[in-house]
PDB file of C-alpha atoms in Angstrom:
ATOM      1  CA  MET Z   2     179.219 133.173 -42.890  1.00  0.00           C
ATOM      2  CA  SER Z   3     182.025 135.068 -43.778  1.00  0.00           C
ATOM      3  CA  ALA Z   4     184.983 136.175 -41.690  1.00  0.00           C
ATOM      4  CA  THR Z   5     183.703 139.556 -41.823  1.00  0.00           C
ATOM      5  CA  ASP Z   6     180.655 138.260 -40.354  1.00  0.00           C
ATOM      6  CA  TRP Z   7     182.640 135.954 -37.881  1.00  0.00           C
ATOM      7  CA  TYR Z   8     184.562 138.397 -35.951  1.00  0.00           C
ATOM      8  CA  ALA Z   9     184.496 142.292 -34.818  1.00  0.00           C
ATOM      9  CA  HIS Z  10     186.960 144.668 -33.449  1.00  0.00           C
ATOM     10  CA  LYS Z  11     187.601 147.591 -31.371  1.00  0.00           C
ATOM     11  CA  SER Z  12     190.369 150.065 -32.086  1.00  0.00           C
ATOM     12  CA  LEU Z  13     192.638 150.857 -28.550  1.00  0.00           C
ATOM     13  CA  GLU Z  14     195.146 153.317 -27.742  1.00  0.00           C
ATOM     14  CA  ASN Z  15     199.102 152.679 -29.067  1.00  0.00           C
ATOM     15  CA  GLY Z  16     198.016 150.467 -31.972  1.00  0.00           C
ATOM     16  CA  VAL Z  17     196.481 147.764 -30.570  1.00  0.00           C
ATOM     17  CA  PHE Z  18     192.877 146.065 -31.484  1.00  0.00           C
ATOM     18  CA  TRP Z  19     190.759 143.783 -29.643  1.00  0.00           C
ATOM     19  CA  ILE Z  20     189.104 141.498 -31.396  1.00  0.00           C
ATOM     20  CA  GLN Z  21     186.370 138.684 -30.728  1.00  0.00           C
ATOM     21  CA  GLU Z  22     184.412 136.027 -32.366  1.00  0.00           C
ATOM     22  CA  ARG Z  23     180.720 137.426 -32.457  1.00  0.00           C
ATOM     23  CA  PHE Z  24     178.904 134.301 -32.580  1.00  0.00           C
ATOM     24  CA  TYR Z  25     180.528 132.377 -29.924  1.00  0.00           C
ATOM     25  CA  GLU Z  26     178.695 133.019 -26.580  1.00  0.00           C
ATOM     26  CA  SER Z  27     180.647 131.474 -24.052  1.00  0.00           C
ATOM     27  CA  GLY Z  28     182.840 132.135 -21.313  1.00  0.00           C
ATOM     28  CA  ASN Z  29     185.461 130.660 -22.820  1.00  0.00           C
ATOM     29  CA  ARG Z  30     185.169 132.923 -25.795  1.00  0.00           C
ATOM     30  CA  ALA Z  31     189.106 134.200 -25.749  1.00  0.00           C
ATOM     31  CA  ASN Z  32     190.309 137.873 -26.496  1.00  0.00           C
ATOM     32  CA  ILE Z  33     192.597 138.711 -29.569  1.00  0.00           C
ATOM     33  CA  TRP Z  34     194.950 141.287 -29.454  1.00  0.00           C
ATOM     34  CA  LEU Z  35     196.704 142.685 -32.838  1.00  0.00           C
ATOM     35  CA  ILE Z  36     199.087 145.034 -32.114  1.00  0.00           C
ATOM     36  CA  ARG Z  37     200.482 146.874 -35.114  1.00  0.00           C
ATOM     37  CA  GLY Z  38     204.585 147.717 -34.600  1.00  0.00           C
ATOM     38  CA  SER Z  39     207.084 149.585 -37.201  1.00  0.00           C
ATOM     39  CA  HIS Z  40     208.591 146.542 -38.631  1.00  0.00           C
ATOM     40  CA  GLN Z  41     206.231 143.557 -37.345  1.00  0.00           C
ATOM     41  CA  ASP Z  42     202.859 143.091 -36.065  1.00  0.00           C
ATOM     42  CA  VAL Z  43     201.575 140.345 -33.880  1.00  0.00           C
ATOM     43  CA  VAL Z  44     198.398 138.638 -33.118  1.00  0.00           C
ATOM     44  CA  ILE Z  45     198.063 137.358 -29.734  1.00  0.00           C
ATOM     45  CA  ASP Z  46     195.625 134.149 -29.394  1.00  0.00           C
ATOM     46  CA  THR Z  47     193.630 133.516 -32.262  1.00  0.00           C
ATOM     47  CA  GLY Z  48     190.243 132.208 -31.024  1.00  0.00           C
ATOM     48  CA  LEU Z  49     188.438 128.915 -31.951  1.00  0.00           C
ATOM     49  CA  GLY Z  50     189.536 129.111 -35.437  1.00  0.00           C
ATOM     50  CA  LEU Z  51     185.919 128.710 -37.426  1.00  0.00           C
ATOM     51  CA  ARG Z  52     186.507 131.310 -39.863  1.00  0.00           C
ATOM     52  CA  SER Z  53     189.697 132.666 -41.315  1.00  0.00           C
ATOM     53  CA  LEU Z  54     191.415 135.550 -38.999  1.00  0.00           C
ATOM     54  CA  PRO Z  55     193.809 136.747 -41.670  1.00  0.00           C
ATOM     55  CA  GLU Z  56     191.124 137.424 -43.864  1.00  0.00           C
ATOM     56  CA  TYR Z  57     189.411 139.470 -41.358  1.00  0.00           C
ATOM     57  CA  ILE Z  58     192.491 141.393 -40.336  1.00  0.00           C
ATOM     58  CA  ASN Z  59     193.346 142.068 -44.029  1.00  0.00           C
ATOM     59  CA  SER Z  60     189.455 142.808 -45.024  1.00  0.00           C
ATOM     60  CA  LYS Z  61     189.532 145.475 -42.481  1.00  0.00           C
ATOM     61  CA  GLY Z  62     192.781 146.862 -43.037  1.00  0.00           C
ATOM     62  CA  LEU Z  63     193.893 146.578 -39.932  1.00  0.00           C
ATOM     63  CA  LEU Z  64     197.608 146.275 -40.852  1.00  0.00           C
ATOM     64  CA  GLY Z  65     197.257 149.253 -43.131  1.00  0.00           C
ATOM     65  CA  ASP Z  66     199.771 148.779 -46.096  1.00  0.00           C
ATOM     66  CA  ASP Z  67     203.364 149.974 -44.831  1.00  0.00           C
ATOM     67  CA  SER Z  68     206.160 148.692 -46.812  1.00  0.00           C
ATOM     68  CA  LYS Z  69     208.576 148.826 -43.939  1.00  0.00           C
ATOM     69  CA  ARG Z  70     206.493 145.765 -42.378  1.00  0.00           C
ATOM     70  CA  LYS Z  71     208.669 143.151 -44.290  1.00  0.00           C
ATOM     71  CA  ASN Z  72     207.765 140.324 -41.789  1.00  0.00           C
ATOM     72  CA  PRO Z  73     204.411 138.214 -41.849  1.00  0.00           C
ATOM     73  CA  LEU Z  74     202.281 138.732 -39.223  1.00  0.00           C
ATOM     74  CA  LEU Z  75     203.299 136.596 -36.435  1.00  0.00           C
ATOM     75  CA  ALA Z  76     200.505 134.434 -34.597  1.00  0.00           C
ATOM     76  CA  ILE Z  77     201.576 133.623 -30.680  1.00  0.00           C
ATOM     77  CA  GLY Z  78     199.343 131.027 -28.801  1.00  0.00           C
ATOM     78  CA  THR Z  79     199.968 132.138 -24.908  1.00  0.00           C
ATOM     79  CA  HIS Z  80     198.909 128.885 -24.529  1.00  0.00           C
ATOM     80  CA  VAL Z  81     197.872 125.970 -26.736  1.00  0.00           C
ATOM     81  CA  HIS Z  82     193.874 125.567 -25.211  1.00  0.00           C
ATOM     82  CA  PHE Z  83     191.080 125.069 -28.064  1.00  0.00           C
ATOM     83  CA  ASP Z  84     189.367 128.916 -27.258  1.00  0.00           C
ATOM     84  CA  HIS Z  85     193.218 130.672 -28.089  1.00  0.00           C
ATOM     85  CA  SER Z  86     195.060 127.851 -30.227  1.00  0.00           C
ATOM     86  CA  GLY Z  87     192.323 126.981 -32.545  1.00  0.00           C
ATOM     87  CA  GLY Z  88     193.363 129.670 -35.149  1.00  0.00           C
ATOM     88  CA  LEU Z  89     197.065 129.495 -35.522  1.00  0.00           C
ATOM     89  CA  HIS Z  90     197.282 127.052 -38.399  1.00  0.00           C
ATOM     90  CA  GLN Z  91     195.697 129.957 -40.461  1.00  0.00           C
ATOM     91  CA  PHE Z  92     199.287 131.796 -40.087  1.00  0.00           C
ATOM     92  CA  GLN Z  93     202.760 131.496 -41.513  1.00  0.00           C
ATOM     93  CA  GLN Z  94     204.323 132.452 -38.632  1.00  0.00           C
ATOM     94  CA  VAL Z  95     203.431 130.374 -34.952  1.00  0.00           C
ATOM     95  CA  GLY Z  96     204.673 131.260 -31.827  1.00  0.00           C
ATOM     96  CA  VAL Z  97     204.042 129.008 -28.556  1.00  0.00           C
ATOM     97  CA  HIS Z  98     205.993 128.391 -25.178  1.00  0.00           C
ATOM     98  CA  LYS Z  99     208.531 125.622 -25.678  1.00  0.00           C
ATOM     99  CA  ALA Z 100     206.677 123.243 -22.956  1.00  0.00           C
ATOM    100  CA  GLU Z 101     203.380 123.247 -25.180  1.00  0.00           C
ATOM    101  CA  VAL Z 102     205.173 122.740 -28.726  1.00  0.00           C
ATOM    102  CA  ASP Z 103     204.556 119.141 -29.198  1.00  0.00           C
ATOM    103  CA  ALA Z 104     201.154 119.404 -27.947  1.00  0.00           C
ATOM    104  CA  LEU Z 105     200.457 122.191 -31.258  1.00  0.00           C
ATOM    105  CA  ALA Z 106     202.449 119.902 -33.659  1.00  0.00           C
ATOM    106  CA  ASN Z 107     200.765 116.604 -32.792  1.00  0.00           C
ATOM    107  CA  GLY Z 108     197.060 118.495 -32.764  1.00  0.00           C
ATOM    108  CA  ASP Z 109     196.642 116.856 -29.047  1.00  0.00           C
ATOM    109  CA  ASN Z 110     193.324 117.771 -28.166  1.00  0.00           C
ATOM    110  CA  PHE Z 111     193.640 116.478 -24.800  1.00  0.00           C
ATOM    111  CA  GLU Z 112     195.942 119.339 -23.880  1.00  0.00           C
ATOM    112  CA  THR Z 113     194.292 121.864 -25.917  1.00  0.00           C
ATOM    113  CA  VAL Z 114     191.194 120.916 -23.657  1.00  0.00           C
ATOM    114  CA  THR Z 115     188.890 120.940 -26.588  1.00  0.00           C
ATOM    115  CA  TRP Z 116     185.419 121.435 -25.386  1.00  0.00           C
ATOM    116  CA  LEU Z 117     182.876 122.655 -27.541  1.00  0.00           C
ATOM    117  CA  SER Z 118     178.931 122.372 -27.190  1.00  0.00           C
ATOM    118  CA  ASP Z 119     176.355 123.551 -30.062  1.00  0.00           C
ATOM    119  CA  ARG Z 120     174.810 125.879 -27.661  1.00  0.00           C
ATOM    120  CA  GLU Z 121     177.956 127.587 -27.473  1.00  0.00           C
ATOM    121  CA  ILE Z 122     177.910 128.681 -31.697  1.00  0.00           C
ATOM    122  CA  VAL Z 123     174.697 130.865 -32.002  1.00  0.00           C
ATOM    123  CA  GLU Z 124     175.070 131.478 -35.569  1.00  0.00           C
ATOM    124  CA  ASP Z 125     176.737 127.920 -37.510  1.00  0.00           C
ATOM    125  CA  PRO Z 126     179.712 129.103 -39.253  1.00  0.00           C
ATOM    126  CA  ALA Z 127     179.056 127.067 -42.361  1.00  0.00           C
ATOM    127  CA  PRO Z 128     176.083 125.032 -43.254  1.00  0.00           C
ATOM    128  CA  GLY Z 129     175.574 121.621 -41.226  1.00  0.00           C
ATOM    129  CA  TRP Z 130     178.333 122.501 -39.247  1.00  0.00           C
ATOM    130  CA  ARG Z 131     178.095 121.048 -35.498  1.00  0.00           C
ATOM    131  CA  ALA Z 132     180.146 120.709 -32.470  1.00  0.00           C
ATOM    132  CA  ARG Z 133     181.507 117.727 -32.035  1.00  0.00           C
ATOM    133  CA  GLN Z 134     183.428 117.668 -35.652  1.00  0.00           C
ATOM    134  CA  TYR Z 135     185.743 120.770 -34.100  1.00  0.00           C
ATOM    135  CA  ARG Z 136     189.365 119.997 -33.524  1.00  0.00           C
ATOM    136  CA  VAL Z 137     192.351 122.225 -33.178  1.00  0.00           C
ATOM    137  CA  LYS Z 138     194.087 121.332 -36.174  1.00  0.00           C
ATOM    138  CA  ALA Z 139     197.775 120.397 -35.912  1.00  0.00           C
ATOM    139  CA  VAL Z 140     200.406 123.290 -36.534  1.00  0.00           C
ATOM    140  CA  THR Z 141     204.422 122.998 -36.412  1.00  0.00           C
ATOM    141  CA  PRO Z 142     205.648 126.224 -34.533  1.00  0.00           C
ATOM    142  CA  THR Z 143     208.166 128.556 -36.487  1.00  0.00           C
ATOM    143  CA  HIS Z 144     208.851 130.289 -32.859  1.00  0.00           C
ATOM    144  CA  ILE Z 145     209.818 128.480 -29.884  1.00  0.00           C
ATOM    145  CA  LEU Z 146     209.231 130.855 -26.943  1.00  0.00           C
ATOM    146  CA  GLN Z 147     210.711 130.629 -23.551  1.00  0.00           C
ATOM    147  CA  GLU Z 148     211.588 133.014 -21.017  1.00  0.00           C
ATOM    148  CA  GLY Z 149     212.978 136.364 -21.433  1.00  0.00           C
ATOM    149  CA  ASP Z 150     212.718 136.041 -25.377  1.00  0.00           C
ATOM    150  CA  VAL Z 151     211.873 139.642 -26.938  1.00  0.00           C
ATOM    151  CA  ILE Z 152     209.972 139.823 -30.198  1.00  0.00           C
ATOM    152  CA  ASN Z 153     211.172 142.724 -31.575  1.00  0.00           C
ATOM    153  CA  LEU Z 154     208.072 145.083 -33.374  1.00  0.00           C
ATOM    154  CA  GLY Z 155     210.480 147.894 -34.234  1.00  0.00           C
ATOM    155  CA  ASP Z 156     208.899 150.605 -31.976  1.00  0.00           C
ATOM    156  CA  ARG Z 157     207.658 148.239 -29.343  1.00  0.00           C
ATOM    157  CA  GLN Z 158     208.839 145.116 -27.689  1.00  0.00           C
ATOM    158  CA  LEU Z 159     206.907 142.204 -25.982  1.00  0.00           C
ATOM    159  CA  THR Z 160     208.807 139.995 -23.412  1.00  0.00           C
ATOM    160  CA  VAL Z 161     208.519 136.612 -22.892  1.00  0.00           C
ATOM    161  CA  LEU Z 162     207.287 135.839 -19.280  1.00  0.00           C
ATOM    162  CA  HIS Z 163     207.052 131.887 -18.729  1.00  0.00           C
ATOM    163  CA  MET Z 164     203.887 132.073 -16.249  1.00  0.00           C
ATOM    164  CA  PRO Z 165     202.871 128.092 -15.706  1.00  0.00           C
ATOM    165  CA  GLY Z 166     199.798 127.469 -13.554  1.00  0.00           C
ATOM    166  CA  HIS Z 167     196.530 127.319 -15.984  1.00  0.00           C
ATOM    167  CA  SER Z 168     198.726 125.380 -18.240  1.00  0.00           C
ATOM    168  CA  ARG Z 169     202.570 124.230 -18.299  1.00  0.00           C
ATOM    169  CA  GLY Z 170     203.353 126.529 -21.104  1.00  0.00           C
ATOM    170  CA  SER Z 171     201.188 129.773 -20.206  1.00  0.00           C
ATOM    171  CA  ILE Z 172     203.008 133.144 -21.018  1.00  0.00           C
ATOM    172  CA  CYS Z 173     202.460 136.373 -20.643  1.00  0.00           C
ATOM    173  CA  LEU Z 174     203.788 139.078 -23.066  1.00  0.00           C
ATOM    174  CA  HIS Z 175     205.038 142.195 -21.666  1.00  0.00           C
ATOM    175  CA  ASP Z 176     205.279 145.741 -23.584  1.00  0.00           C
ATOM    176  CA  LYS Z 177     207.694 147.264 -21.016  1.00  0.00           C
ATOM    177  CA  GLU Z 178     207.605 150.796 -22.275  1.00  0.00           C
ATOM    178  CA  ASN Z 179     204.076 151.235 -22.415  1.00  0.00           C
ATOM    179  CA  LYS Z 180     203.521 148.706 -19.210  1.00  0.00           C
ATOM    180  CA  MET Z 181     200.824 146.721 -20.839  1.00  0.00           C
ATOM    181  CA  LEU Z 182     200.616 143.341 -20.194  1.00  0.00           C
ATOM    182  CA  PHE Z 183     198.471 140.777 -22.123  1.00  0.00           C
ATOM    183  CA  SER Z 184     198.335 137.728 -19.946  1.00  0.00           C
ATOM    184  CA  GLY Z 185     196.081 135.282 -21.581  1.00  0.00           C
ATOM    185  CA  ASP Z 186     194.684 133.093 -18.798  1.00  0.00           C
ATOM    186  CA  VAL Z 187     197.058 133.786 -16.429  1.00  0.00           C
ATOM    187  CA  VAL Z 188     195.180 136.048 -14.965  1.00  0.00           C
ATOM    188  CA  TYR Z 189     191.815 137.790 -16.129  1.00  0.00           C
ATOM    189  CA  ASP Z 190     188.928 139.377 -14.065  1.00  0.00           C
ATOM    190  CA  GLY Z 191     187.406 135.993 -13.126  1.00  0.00           C
ATOM    191  CA  SER Z 192     187.724 132.593 -11.586  1.00  0.00           C
ATOM    192  CA  MET Z 193     191.082 131.842 -12.186  1.00  0.00           C
ATOM    193  CA  ILE Z 194     191.006 127.869 -13.308  1.00  0.00           C
ATOM    194  CA  ASP Z 195     193.665 125.494 -11.910  1.00  0.00           C
ATOM    195  CA  TRP Z 196     191.990 122.105 -12.374  1.00  0.00           C
ATOM    196  CA  LEU Z 197     192.824 121.256 -16.215  1.00  0.00           C
ATOM    197  CA  PRO Z 198     195.109 118.236 -16.978  1.00  0.00           C
ATOM    198  CA  TYR Z 199     198.294 120.001 -17.212  1.00  0.00           C
ATOM    199  CA  SER Z 200     197.237 122.982 -14.527  1.00  0.00           C
ATOM    200  CA  ARG Z 201     199.629 122.986 -11.554  1.00  0.00           C
ATOM    201  CA  ILE Z 202     198.650 124.838  -8.050  1.00  0.00           C
ATOM    202  CA  SER Z 203     201.905 125.360  -6.768  1.00  0.00           C
ATOM    203  CA  ASP Z 204     203.315 127.002 -10.297  1.00  0.00           C
ATOM    204  CA  TYR Z 205     200.386 128.945 -10.448  1.00  0.00           C
ATOM    205  CA  THR Z 206     200.969 130.497  -6.773  1.00  0.00           C
ATOM    206  CA  ARG Z 207     204.424 131.358  -7.929  1.00  0.00           C
ATOM    207  CA  SER Z 208     203.393 132.917 -11.310  1.00  0.00           C
ATOM    208  CA  CYS Z 209     200.988 135.112  -9.007  1.00  0.00           C
ATOM    209  CA  GLU Z 210     203.945 136.288  -6.817  1.00  0.00           C
ATOM    210  CA  ARG Z 211     205.990 137.411  -9.724  1.00  0.00           C
ATOM    211  CA  LEU Z 212     202.496 139.477 -10.598  1.00  0.00           C
ATOM    212  CA  LEU Z 213     202.335 140.956  -7.327  1.00  0.00           C
ATOM    213  CA  GLU Z 214     206.435 141.663  -7.520  1.00  0.00           C
ATOM    214  CA  MET Z 215     205.470 143.342 -11.066  1.00  0.00           C
ATOM    215  CA  VAL Z 216     202.888 145.648  -9.688  1.00  0.00           C
ATOM    216  CA  ASP Z 217     204.961 146.409  -6.708  1.00  0.00           C
ATOM    217  CA  LYS Z 218     207.741 147.506  -9.182  1.00  0.00           C
ATOM    218  CA  GLU Z 219     205.133 149.732 -10.842  1.00  0.00           C
ATOM    219  CA  GLU Z 220     205.986 147.941 -14.425  1.00  0.00           C
ATOM    220  CA  ILE Z 221     202.026 147.168 -15.388  1.00  0.00           C
ATOM    221  CA  ASP Z 222     199.646 150.134 -15.910  1.00  0.00           C
ATOM    222  CA  GLN Z 223     196.927 148.163 -17.850  1.00  0.00           C
ATOM    223  CA  VAL Z 224     196.379 144.335 -18.277  1.00  0.00           C
ATOM    224  CA  MET Z 225     195.163 142.791 -21.634  1.00  0.00           C
ATOM    225  CA  PRO Z 226     193.401 139.653 -20.461  1.00  0.00           C
ATOM    226  CA  GLY Z 227     192.527 136.300 -22.591  1.00  0.00           C
ATOM    227  CA  HIS Z 228     189.186 136.888 -21.120  1.00  0.00           C
ATOM    228  CA  TYR Z 229     186.313 139.470 -20.235  1.00  0.00           C
ATOM    229  CA  ASN Z 230     187.264 142.992 -19.948  1.00  0.00           C
ATOM    230  CA  THR Z 231     190.730 144.785 -19.671  1.00  0.00           C
ATOM    231  CA  PHE Z 232     191.870 146.016 -16.122  1.00  0.00           C
ATOM    232  CA  GLY Z 233     194.291 148.040 -14.049  1.00  0.00           C
ATOM    233  CA  SER Z 234     197.244 147.404 -11.742  1.00  0.00           C
ATOM    234  CA  LYS Z 235     195.234 147.688  -8.511  1.00  0.00           C
ATOM    235  CA  ARG Z 236     192.894 145.270  -9.567  1.00  0.00           C
ATOM    236  CA  LEU Z 237     196.151 142.987 -10.679  1.00  0.00           C
ATOM    237  CA  HIS Z 238     197.423 143.105  -7.307  1.00  0.00           C
ATOM    238  CA  ARG Z 239     194.005 141.877  -5.825  1.00  0.00           C
ATOM    239  CA  LEU Z 240     193.574 139.132  -8.433  1.00  0.00           C
ATOM    240  CA  ALA Z 241     196.910 137.359  -7.605  1.00  0.00           C
ATOM    241  CA  SER Z 242     196.922 137.985  -4.008  1.00  0.00           C
ATOM    242  CA  ASN Z 243     193.514 136.582  -3.885  1.00  0.00           C
ATOM    243  CA  TYR Z 244     194.667 133.323  -6.002  1.00  0.00           C
ATOM    244  CA  ILE Z 245     197.496 133.055  -3.365  1.00  0.00           C
ATOM    245  CA  ALA Z 246     195.425 133.572  -0.498  1.00  0.00           C
ATOM    246  CA  SER Z 247     192.817 130.592  -1.305  1.00  0.00           C
ATOM    247  CA  ALA Z 248     195.497 128.317  -2.575  1.00  0.00           C
ATOM    248  CA  GLY Z 249     195.667 125.945   0.830  1.00  0.00           C
ATOM    249  CA  ALA Z 250     195.204 122.503   1.597  1.00  0.00           C
ATOM    250  CA  CYS Z 251     191.432 122.592   1.157  1.00  0.00           C
ATOM    251  CA  HIS Z 252     191.493 123.883  -2.693  1.00  0.00           C
ATOM    252  CA  ARG Z 253     194.114 121.755  -3.534  1.00  0.00           C
ATOM    253  CA  ALA Z 254     192.138 118.988  -2.457  1.00  0.00           C
ATOM    254  CA  SER Z 255     188.829 119.641  -3.839  1.00  0.00           C
ATOM    255  CA  THR Z 256     190.656 120.969  -6.835  1.00  0.00           C
ATOM    256  CA  CYS Z 257     192.387 117.347  -6.699  1.00  0.00           C
ATOM    257  CA  VAL Z 258     188.737 115.584  -7.461  1.00  0.00           C
ATOM    258  CA  VAL Z 259     187.612 118.084  -9.918  1.00  0.00           C
ATOM    259  CA  LYS Z 260     191.134 117.873 -12.189  1.00  0.00           C
ATOM    260  CA  SER Z 261     190.263 114.195 -12.093  1.00  0.00           C
ATOM    261  CA  ILE Z 262     186.801 114.628 -13.224  1.00  0.00           C
ATOM    262  CA  ALA Z 263     187.921 116.795 -16.095  1.00  0.00           C
ATOM    263  CA  SER Z 264     190.781 114.765 -16.973  1.00  0.00           C
ATOM    264  CA  LEU Z 265     188.039 111.749 -17.693  1.00  0.00           C
ATOM    265  CA  ALA Z 266     185.199 113.774 -19.348  1.00  0.00           C
ATOM    266  CA  LEU Z 267     187.968 115.298 -21.689  1.00  0.00           C
ATOM    267  CA  ARG Z 268     189.632 111.796 -22.672  1.00  0.00           C
ATOM    268  CA  ALA Z 269     185.981 110.479 -23.151  1.00  0.00           C
ATOM    269  CA  SER Z 270     184.977 113.617 -25.686  1.00  0.00           C
ATOM    270  CA  ASN Z 271     187.942 113.500 -27.472  1.00  0.00           C
ATOM    271  CA  SER Z 272     187.755 109.834 -28.113  1.00  0.00           C
ATOM    272  CA  ARG Z 273     184.378 110.379 -29.517  1.00  0.00           C
ATOM    273  CA  SER Z 274     185.488 113.044 -31.625  1.00  0.00           C
ATOM    274  CA  ALA Z 275     188.279 111.104 -33.184  1.00  0.00           C
ATOM    275  CA  CYS Z 276     185.633 108.522 -34.472  1.00  0.00           C
TER     276      CYS Z 276
END
């Protein structure tokens, strides 16, 4: 299957494109965001990487032919989980938070929580393809990101916000001028996952408190999440508030059990994949 068949996109306002993998039918299917700038373009998250994302972007002319863009397309992972980081190896410039650099560079498919089944891929990307063969490929990041870093696109800037909890290196990217938040898996319009190997409820709670502060200061109008549909500040406030309210002792206890089971399952799955 060609890259042009595997992906589809929508053009949104302010030079933002929403890209998805058409034949990955799963709640884990990540949103891929392409942001055009006057001097630099950025891809936020890259999906599974089963087909060439750069090829799709180029074939569809999403970058145009503006000669002012001298820098190669920069691909940023909001975190290194497989559904967001699988295509990072396809790009010349790659950025992730410093807490997850080693996981990506080592191709650590435990920390990337690689978990893919044949039934989630409804059209094979290549003849004979099987999910058990899938691995996140190792890539050494060219950009090691941390809190407060500013990614300058020329006519717009994205500020890195370290928001751990879902994973230890989870980040949001904040377009302050346009009041847009590219939130990765820190928050989306669904149940927040805090039971993975490197998840931490106390960190997640503090990240949600920070989101509430940003809403109260009217710094966010629109959230471009890692999964599902976009939403506004009122919904963001409710999602963050609900998580904080639910993160009590009972939730922590039950999550600890689920986390242990998930860790064992991931270890076993990725041991088989390595054979």
